[in-house]
Coordinates of C-alpha atoms in Angstrom, one line a residue:
X104 CA 148.2 115.2 112.9
X105 CA 145.2 117.0 114.2
X106 CA 141.9 115.1 114.0
X107 CA 139.6 117.6 115.5
X108 CA 139.5 121.2 114.4
X109 CA 138.2 123.8 116.8
X110 CA 135.7 126.1 115.3
X111 CA 132.8 128.3 116.4
X112 CA 130.5 126.7 119.0
X113 CA 127.2 125.4 117.7
X114 CA 124.1 127.3 118.6
X115 CA 121.9 125.6 121.2
X116 CA 118.2 125.7 120.3
X117 CA 115.7 124.9 123.0
X118 CA 112.0 124.4 122.4
X119 CA 109.2 123.8 124.8
X120 CA 106.7 123.1 122.0
X121 CA 106.7 119.3 121.8
X122 CA 103.7 117.6 120.2
X123 CA 102.8 115.0 117.7
X124 CA 103.7 115.8 114.1
X125 CA 100.8 116.9 112.0
X126 CA 98.7 114.4 110.1
X127 CA 98.2 115.7 106.6
X128 CA 99.2 119.2 107.8
X129 CA 96.6 119.1 110.6
X130 CA 97.9 119.5 114.1
X131 CA 95.8 117.0 116.1
X132 CA 96.6 118.0 119.7
X133 CA 98.1 120.9 121.5
X134 CA 101.8 120.7 122.4
X135 CA 103.3 119.9 125.8
X136 CA 104.3 122.9 128.0
X137 CA 106.8 120.8 129.9
X138 CA 109.2 118.5 128.1
X139 CA 107.9 114.9 128.1
X140 CA 109.9 111.8 129.0
X141 CA 112.1 110.4 126.2
X142 CA 110.5 107.0 126.3
X143 CA 106.8 108.0 126.5
X144 CA 104.5 106.1 124.2
X145 CA 101.4 108.3 124.0
X146 CA 99.8 107.3 120.7
X147 CA 98.5 103.9 119.7
X148 CA 96.4 103.0 116.7
X149 CA 94.8 99.6 115.8
X150 CA 92.1 98.7 113.3
X151 CA 89.3 99.8 115.7
X152 CA 90.6 102.8 117.8
X153 CA 93.1 105.6 118.0
X154 CA 94.1 106.3 121.6
X155 CA 96.3 109.2 122.6
X156 CA 97.3 111.6 125.3
X157 CA 99.2 114.8 124.6
X158 CA 99.7 118.2 126.1
X159 CA 99.3 119.0 129.8
X160 CA 95.6 118.5 130.1
X161 CA 96.0 114.9 131.6
X162 CA 93.4 113.3 129.5
X163 CA 93.2 110.1 127.4
X164 CA 91.5 110.7 124.0
X165 CA 89.8 107.8 122.1
X166 CA 88.3 107.9 118.7
X167 CA 87.2 105.1 116.3
X168 CA 89.8 104.7 113.6
X169 CA 87.2 104.9 110.8
X170 CA 85.8 108.2 112.2
X171 CA 89.3 109.6 112.5
X172 CA 90.1 108.8 108.9
X173 CA 86.9 110.5 107.8
X174 CA 87.6 113.6 109.8
X175 CA 91.2 113.9 108.4
X176 CA 89.9 113.4 104.8
X177 CA 87.3 116.1 105.4
X178 CA 89.9 118.5 106.9
X179 CA 92.2 117.8 104.0
X180 CA 89.4 118.7 101.5
X181 CA 88.8 122.0 103.5
X182 CA 92.5 122.8 103.4
X183 CA 91.9 126.4 102.2
X184 CA 89.9 127.1 105.4
X185 CA 91.7 128.0 108.6
X186 CA 92.1 124.7 110.6
X187 CA 92.2 125.1 114.4
X188 CA 94.3 122.8 116.6
X189 CA 91.2 121.2 118.1
X190 CA 89.8 120.1 114.7
X191 CA 89.5 116.4 115.5
X192 CA 86.6 115.4 117.6
X193 CA 87.3 112.5 119.9
X194 CA 84.5 110.0 120.9
X195 CA 85.8 110.1 124.5
X196 CA 88.2 112.4 126.3
X197 CA 88.7 110.8 129.7
X198 CA 90.3 112.9 132.5
X199 CA 92.9 110.7 134.2
X200 CA 94.0 113.8 136.3
X201 CA 97.6 112.5 136.3
X202 CA 100.5 112.6 133.9
X203 CA 100.3 109.8 131.4
X204 CA 103.6 107.9 130.7
X205 CA 102.4 105.0 128.6
X206 CA 99.5 104.1 126.3
X207 CA 99.2 100.7 124.7
X208 CA 96.6 98.5 123.0
X209 CA 96.8 94.7 123.5
X210 CA 94.5 92.2 121.8
X211 CA 91.6 93.0 124.0
X212 CA 92.5 96.0 126.3
X213 CA 93.6 99.6 126.2
X214 CA 96.5 100.0 128.8
X215 CA 97.3 103.4 130.3
X216 CA 100.0 104.0 132.9
X217 CA 100.4 107.3 134.8
X218 CA 103.4 108.8 136.5
X219 CA 101.7 108.4 139.8
X220 CA 101.5 104.5 139.5
X221 CA 97.9 104.4 138.3
X222 CA 97.0 101.7 135.8
X223 CA 93.9 101.6 133.5
X224 CA 93.1 98.2 131.9
X225 CA 90.0 99.0 129.8
X226 CA 88.4 96.3 127.6
X227 CA 88.3 97.4 123.9
X228 CA 84.6 96.7 123.8
X229 CA 84.1 99.4 126.5
X230 CA 86.7 101.8 125.2
X231 CA 84.1 104.6 124.7
X232 CA 82.4 104.1 128.0
X233 CA 83.7 106.5 130.7
X234 CA 82.1 104.4 133.5
X235 CA 84.2 101.5 132.3
X236 CA 87.4 103.7 132.6
X237 CA 86.3 104.6 136.2
X238 CA 85.9 100.9 137.2
X239 CA 89.1 99.7 135.6
X240 CA 91.4 102.1 137.5
X241 CA 94.0 100.3 139.6
X242 CA 97.1 101.4 141.7
X243 CA 100.4 99.5 141.5
X244 CA 100.9 97.7 144.8
X245 CA 104.3 98.6 146.1
X246 CA 106.3 100.7 148.5
X247 CA 105.1 104.3 148.8
X248 CA 108.8 105.4 148.7
X249 CA 109.2 104.6 145.0
X250 CA 108.1 108.0 143.8
X251 CA 106.9 108.6 140.2
X252 CA 107.3 106.4 137.2
X253 CA 109.7 107.7 134.6
X254 CA 109.5 104.8 132.1
X255 CA 107.1 101.9 131.5
X256 CA 107.2 98.8 129.3
X257 CA 104.1 96.6 129.0
X258 CA 104.6 93.0 127.9
X259 CA 101.0 92.0 128.4
X260 CA 98.1 93.0 130.6
X261 CA 99.7 90.9 133.4
X262 CA 103.4 91.8 132.8
X263 CA 104.3 95.5 133.3
X264 CA 107.8 96.8 134.0
X265 CA 108.0 100.3 135.6
X266 CA 111.1 102.3 136.2
X267 CA 110.7 104.8 139.1
X268 CA 112.6 108.1 139.5
X269 CA 114.9 106.7 142.1
X270 CA 116.0 104.0 139.5
X271 CA 114.0 101.2 141.2
X272 CA 112.4 98.6 138.8
X273 CA 109.0 97.2 139.8

């Protein structure tokens, strides 16, 4: 009895255009040009803020959730007009100048981790202040030989697990 039948080989489709799905048919951010890590968490929303990073411009974007909802509602009403991909205006676009691998929101902080072992712990009350982002930038203390972070899990602002490209956990 033959369990597997050989047939024609399936077509392989490859796409370099990875991005967030549209919200109400509106594409919020431009797509990645290089394929992102599988486990990246690059969008967080809570009752006060939407925080995201997407594409290859190495920025973290922050907008108040209420303003975001208003913008999406207005864009939905203007659906007959041509909508550009930069239709949503963010309250802050902070240049981290490194590839972001994790974004999280805890009870009182925005947490951003980059591939190059940089950590941002920004208090929510200062989320829209770029000077606060500058002052809350930290580097992981560890051996320089670890390389770049490929995956990150944040349990709290004091408990972060990072997997490096050489399969070292830190």
